[in-house]
CSV table of C-alpha atoms and ligand atoms in Angstrom, one decimal:
chain,number,residue,atom,x,y,z
A,1,MET,CA,-12.7,-16.9,31.2
A,2,GLY,CA,-8.9,-17.5,31.3
A,3,HIS,CA,-6.8,-18.4,28.3
A,4,LEU,CA,-9.2,-19.5,25.5
A,5,VAL,CA,-8.9,-20.8,22.0
A,6,ILE,CA,-12.0,-21.1,19.8
A,7,ALA,CA,-11.7,-22.9,16.5
A,8,VAL,CA,-14.1,-22.2,13.6
A,9,ASP,CA,-13.6,-24.6,10.6
A,10,GLY,CA,-15.7,-25.2,7.5
A,11,PRO,CA,-15.8,-24.9,3.7
A,12,ALA,CA,-15.2,-21.8,1.7
A,13,GLY,CA,-18.1,-19.3,1.7
A,14,ALA,CA,-19.8,-20.6,4.9
A,15,GLY,CA,-19.2,-17.3,6.5
A,16,LYS,CA,-16.4,-18.4,8.9
A,17,SER,CA,-14.3,-15.2,8.7
A,18,THR,CA,-17.1,-12.8,9.3
A,19,VAL,CA,-18.6,-15.0,12.1
A,20,ALA,CA,-15.2,-15.6,13.8
A,21,LYS,CA,-14.3,-11.9,13.7
A,22,ARG,CA,-17.6,-10.9,15.2
A,23,LEU,CA,-17.4,-13.6,17.8
A,24,ALA,CA,-13.9,-12.4,18.8
A,25,LYS,CA,-15.1,-8.9,19.2
A,26,ARG,CA,-18.1,-9.9,21.2
A,27,LEU,CA,-15.9,-12.0,23.6
A,28,GLY,CA,-13.0,-9.5,23.6
A,29,LEU,CA,-10.6,-12.1,22.1
A,30,GLY,CA,-8.1,-11.8,19.2
A,31,PHE,CA,-9.0,-13.0,15.7
A,32,MET,CA,-6.9,-15.2,13.5
A,33,ASP,CA,-7.9,-15.7,9.8
A,34,THR,CA,-5.6,-18.6,8.8
A,35,GLY,CA,-6.8,-18.6,5.2
A,36,ALA,CA,-5.3,-15.1,5.0
A,37,MET,CA,-1.9,-16.6,5.8
A,38,TYR,CA,-2.1,-19.3,3.1
A,39,ARG,CA,-3.2,-16.6,0.7
A,40,ALA,CA,-0.4,-14.2,1.6
A,41,LEU,CA,2.2,-16.9,1.0
A,42,THR,CA,0.5,-17.7,-2.4
A,43,LEU,CA,0.8,-14.0,-3.3
A,44,LYS,CA,4.5,-14.0,-2.5
A,45,ALA,CA,5.1,-17.1,-4.6
A,46,LEU,CA,3.1,-15.7,-7.5
A,47,ARG,CA,5.0,-12.4,-7.4
A,48,ARG,CA,8.4,-14.2,-7.2
A,49,GLY,CA,7.5,-16.6,-10.0
A,50,THR,CA,8.2,-19.6,-7.6
A,51,LYS,CA,7.0,-22.8,-9.3
A,52,LEU,CA,3.9,-23.7,-7.5
A,53,GLU,CA,4.4,-27.4,-8.1
A,54,ASP,CA,7.8,-27.2,-6.4
A,55,ALA,CA,7.1,-28.2,-2.8
A,56,GLU,CA,10.7,-27.7,-1.7
A,57,ALA,CA,10.8,-24.2,-3.1
A,58,LEU,CA,7.5,-23.4,-1.4
A,59,VAL,CA,8.7,-24.6,2.0
A,60,ALA,CA,11.9,-22.6,1.6
A,61,LEU,CA,9.8,-19.6,0.7
A,62,ALA,CA,7.7,-20.1,3.9
A,63,HIS,CA,10.8,-20.1,6.0
A,64,GLU,CA,11.9,-16.7,4.7
A,65,THR,CA,8.5,-15.1,5.1
A,66,ALA,CA,7.0,-13.0,7.9
A,67,ILE,CA,3.2,-12.9,7.9
A,68,ASP,CA,1.5,-10.8,10.6
A,69,LEU,CA,-2.2,-10.3,11.3
A,70,VAL,CA,-3.1,-6.9,12.8
A,71,ASP,CA,-6.4,-6.9,14.4
A,72,GLU,CA,-7.5,-3.4,15.2
A,73,ALA,CA,-10.8,-2.6,16.8
A,74,GLY,CA,-13.5,-1.6,14.3
A,75,ARG,CA,-11.3,-2.3,11.2
A,76,PRO,CA,-11.0,-5.2,8.8
A,77,LEU,CA,-8.1,-7.5,9.7
A,78,LYS,CA,-4.9,-6.2,8.3
A,79,VAL,CA,-2.6,-8.8,6.7
A,80,LEU,CA,1.1,-7.9,6.5
A,81,LEU,CA,3.4,-9.8,4.2
A,82,ASP,CA,7.0,-9.0,5.1
A,83,GLY,CA,5.7,-5.8,6.5
A,84,GLU,CA,3.6,-4.8,3.4
A,85,ASP,CA,-0.2,-4.4,3.7
A,86,VAL,CA,-1.6,-7.1,1.3
A,87,SER,CA,-5.1,-7.2,2.8
A,88,ASP,CA,-6.7,-6.5,-0.6
A,89,ALA,CA,-4.1,-8.1,-2.8
A,90,ILE,CA,-4.7,-11.6,-1.3
A,91,ARG,CA,-8.4,-11.5,-2.3
A,92,THR,CA,-8.0,-11.6,-6.1
A,93,PRO,CA,-9.3,-14.6,-8.0
A,94,GLU,CA,-5.7,-15.3,-9.1
A,95,VAL,CA,-4.6,-15.8,-5.5
A,96,THR,CA,-7.8,-17.5,-4.5
A,97,ASN,CA,-7.5,-20.1,-7.3
A,98,ASN,CA,-3.8,-20.8,-6.7
A,99,THR,CA,-3.8,-21.2,-2.9
A,100,PHE,CA,-4.4,-24.9,-3.1
A,101,TYR,CA,-0.8,-25.4,-4.1
A,102,ILE,CA,0.4,-23.8,-0.9
A,103,ALA,CA,-2.3,-25.6,1.2
A,104,ARG,CA,-1.5,-29.1,-0.2
A,105,THR,CA,2.2,-28.9,0.6
A,106,PRO,CA,2.8,-30.7,4.0
A,107,GLY,CA,6.1,-28.8,4.7
A,108,VAL,CA,4.3,-25.4,4.3
A,109,ARG,CA,1.4,-26.5,6.5
A,110,ALA,CA,3.9,-27.5,9.2
A,111,VAL,CA,5.3,-23.9,9.2
A,112,MET,CA,1.8,-22.4,9.2
A,113,VAL,CA,0.6,-24.6,12.0
A,114,GLU,CA,3.6,-23.6,14.0
A,115,TRP,CA,2.9,-19.9,13.5
A,116,GLN,CA,-0.7,-20.4,14.4
A,117,ARG,CA,0.0,-22.3,17.6
A,118,ARG,CA,2.4,-19.6,18.6
A,119,MET,CA,-0.3,-17.0,18.1
A,120,GLY,CA,-2.7,-19.1,20.1
A,121,GLU,CA,-0.3,-19.4,23.0
A,122,LYS,CA,0.4,-15.7,23.1
A,123,GLN,CA,-3.3,-14.6,23.2
A,124,SER,CA,-6.8,-15.9,23.6
A,125,LEU,CA,-8.4,-16.0,20.2
A,126,VAL,CA,-11.0,-17.1,17.7
A,127,GLY,CA,-9.4,-18.7,14.7
A,128,ASP,CA,-11.0,-19.7,11.4
A,129,GLY,CA,-9.8,-22.1,8.8
A,130,ARG,CA,-10.0,-25.7,7.8
A,131,ASP,CA,-7.9,-27.7,10.2
A,132,LEU,CA,-7.9,-25.7,13.4
A,133,GLY,CA,-10.0,-28.1,15.5
A,134,THR,CA,-8.4,-31.2,14.0
A,135,VAL,CA,-4.7,-30.3,13.7
A,136,VAL,CA,-3.7,-26.8,15.0
A,137,PHE,CA,-5.6,-26.7,18.2
A,138,PRO,CA,-6.8,-30.3,19.0
A,139,ASN,CA,-7.4,-29.1,22.6
A,140,ALA,CA,-9.3,-25.9,21.7
A,141,ALA,CA,-12.0,-25.1,24.4
A,142,PHE,CA,-14.6,-24.8,21.6
A,143,LYS,CA,-14.7,-26.2,18.1
A,144,PHE,CA,-17.3,-25.2,15.6
A,145,TYR,CA,-17.8,-26.5,12.2
A,146,LEU,CA,-19.7,-24.0,10.1
A,147,ASP,CA,-21.4,-25.5,7.1
A,148,ALA,CA,-23.9,-24.3,4.5
A,149,ASP,CA,-25.4,-25.7,1.3
A,150,PHE,CA,-23.2,-25.3,-1.8
A,151,ASP,CA,-25.7,-23.0,-3.6
A,152,VAL,CA,-26.0,-20.7,-0.6
A,153,ARG,CA,-22.3,-20.5,-0.3
A,154,CYS,CA,-22.0,-19.6,-3.9
A,155,GLN,CA,-24.7,-16.9,-3.6
A,156,ARG,CA,-23.0,-15.4,-0.6
A,157,ARG,CA,-19.8,-15.0,-2.5
A,158,ILE,CA,-21.6,-13.5,-5.5
A,159,ASP,CA,-23.4,-11.0,-3.2
A,160,GLU,CA,-20.1,-10.2,-1.4
A,161,LEU,CA,-18.3,-9.5,-4.7
A,162,ARG,CA,-21.2,-7.5,-6.2
A,163,ALA,CA,-21.4,-5.4,-3.0
A,164,LYS,CA,-17.8,-4.5,-3.7
A,165,GLY,CA,-18.7,-3.5,-7.3
A,166,VAL,CA,-16.9,-6.5,-8.8
A,167,ALA,CA,-18.4,-8.0,-12.0
A,168,VAL,CA,-19.2,-11.7,-11.3
A,169,ASP,CA,-19.2,-14.6,-13.8
A,170,GLU,CA,-21.6,-16.9,-11.8
A,171,ALA,CA,-20.8,-20.1,-13.7
A,172,ALA,CA,-17.1,-19.6,-13.2
A,173,LEU,CA,-17.5,-18.8,-9.5
A,174,LYS,CA,-19.5,-22.0,-9.0
A,175,ARG,CA,-16.9,-24.0,-10.8
A,176,ASP,CA,-14.1,-22.5,-8.8
A,177,LEU,CA,-15.9,-23.1,-5.5
A,178,ALA,CA,-16.6,-26.7,-6.4
A,179,GLU,CA,-12.9,-27.1,-7.2
A,180,ARG,CA,-11.8,-25.5,-3.9
A,181,ASP,CA,-14.2,-27.8,-2.0
A,182,HIS,CA,-12.7,-30.8,-3.7
A,183,ALA,CA,-9.1,-29.6,-2.9
A,184,ASP,CA,-10.1,-28.9,0.7
A,185,PHE,CA,-11.7,-32.2,1.3
A,186,THR,CA,-9.2,-34.4,-0.4
A,187,ARG,CA,-5.7,-33.1,0.4
A,188,LYS,CA,-3.6,-35.6,2.3
A,189,VAL,CA,-2.4,-33.3,5.1
A,190,GLY,CA,-4.8,-31.0,7.0
A,191,PRO,CA,-7.9,-31.7,4.9
A,192,LEU,CA,-11.2,-30.1,5.8
A,193,LYS,CA,-12.8,-32.5,8.3
A,194,LYS,CA,-15.3,-32.2,11.2
A,195,ALA,CA,-13.4,-32.7,14.5
A,196,GLU,CA,-15.1,-35.5,16.5
A,197,ASP,CA,-15.9,-33.0,19.2
A,198,ALA,CA,-17.0,-30.2,16.9
A,199,ILE,CA,-20.3,-28.5,17.3
A,200,ILE,CA,-21.8,-28.4,13.8
A,201,ILE,CA,-23.8,-25.3,12.7
A,202,ASP,CA,-25.6,-25.4,9.4
A,203,SER,CA,-25.9,-21.7,8.5
A,204,THR,CA,-27.9,-22.4,5.2
A,205,ASN,CA,-31.0,-20.6,6.6
A,206,MET,CA,-29.3,-18.4,9.1
A,207,THR,CA,-28.1,-14.8,9.1
A,208,ILE,CA,-24.6,-13.9,10.3
A,209,ASP,CA,-26.1,-12.4,13.5
A,210,GLU,CA,-28.0,-15.6,14.2
A,211,VAL,CA,-24.9,-17.8,13.7
A,212,VAL,CA,-22.8,-15.6,16.0
A,213,GLU,CA,-25.7,-15.7,18.6
A,214,ALA,CA,-25.8,-19.5,18.3
A,215,LEU,CA,-22.0,-19.8,19.0
A,216,VAL,CA,-22.2,-17.4,21.9
A,217,GLN,CA,-25.1,-19.5,23.4
A,218,HIS,CA,-23.0,-22.7,23.1
A,219,ILE,CA,-20.1,-21.0,24.8
A,220,HIS,CA,-22.1,-19.6,27.6
A,221,LYS,CA,-23.9,-22.9,28.2
A,222,GLN,CA,-20.6,-24.7,28.7
A,223,LYS,CA,-18.8,-22.1,30.8
B,301,DC,O1,-10.6,-19.3,4.2
B,301,DC,P1,-10.0,-18.9,2.9
B,301,DC,O2,-11.0,-19.1,1.7
B,301,DC,O3,-9.5,-17.5,2.9
B,301,DC,O4,-8.8,-19.9,2.6
B,301,DC,C1,-7.9,-19.7,1.5
B,301,DC,C2,-7.4,-21.1,1.2
B,301,DC,O5,-6.5,-21.6,2.2
B,301,DC,C3,-8.4,-22.2,1.0
B,301,DC,O6,-8.3,-22.7,-0.3
B,301,DC,C4,-8.0,-23.3,1.9
B,301,DC,C5,-6.7,-22.9,2.5
B,301,DC,N1,-6.7,-23.0,4.0
B,301,DC,C6,-6.1,-24.2,4.5
B,301,DC,O7,-5.7,-25.0,3.8
B,301,DC,N2,-6.1,-24.3,5.9
B,301,DC,C7,-6.5,-23.3,6.7
B,301,DC,N3,-6.4,-23.5,8.0
B,301,DC,C8,-7.1,-22.2,6.1
B,301,DC,C9,-7.2,-22.1,4.8
């Protein structure tokens, strides 16, 4: 198919990462989880005690940080923060609930976008995030916007955590997801938005396999 970038954007809990990873495997492309990058920088800031309200300090931190995504066949994506495997450490509620500070800082987003574009130039890939079709890869060959009803997204997160044996406070989880939605939709730079040319997939009543299949169909139809 030649060099190819496929963007998958959408709100938290819509299943983007799982779908993007499976789609990448199916098409033999790389996989880039951009949320993992925002999370990794958040983890570093929390560990360092960097003031999360201090935009300048966050930008400086981004400039002295190396984040690598290692995508090995048959394994979950490995996230390296300055060489350390932080794949699990970036999934804690503390990191999840503080990532909006990093995500709302324009100077940090500029650094992230640069890293992501470089990855997209080096290899064909499927990327998932919030602003891939609108900001990072405006010329992506395919743009998908993966949506699902709020309650379904909440339930998916609850099921995911329970499957891992984590105790879940459902009310708190719903509140947190509503807050993350609000932050995602309203930030000034790189907000979550449907690209004009995005294909919208509502996965409310679909399984992961069905979503992947729908994306593959769209891609084959146009190629
Ligand atoms: O996809 P995720 O839930 O792992 O993303 C974590 C956070 O990072 C989320 O709150 C929004 C932010 N994010 C972003 O601002 N831009 C992206 N391209 C990806 C994620």
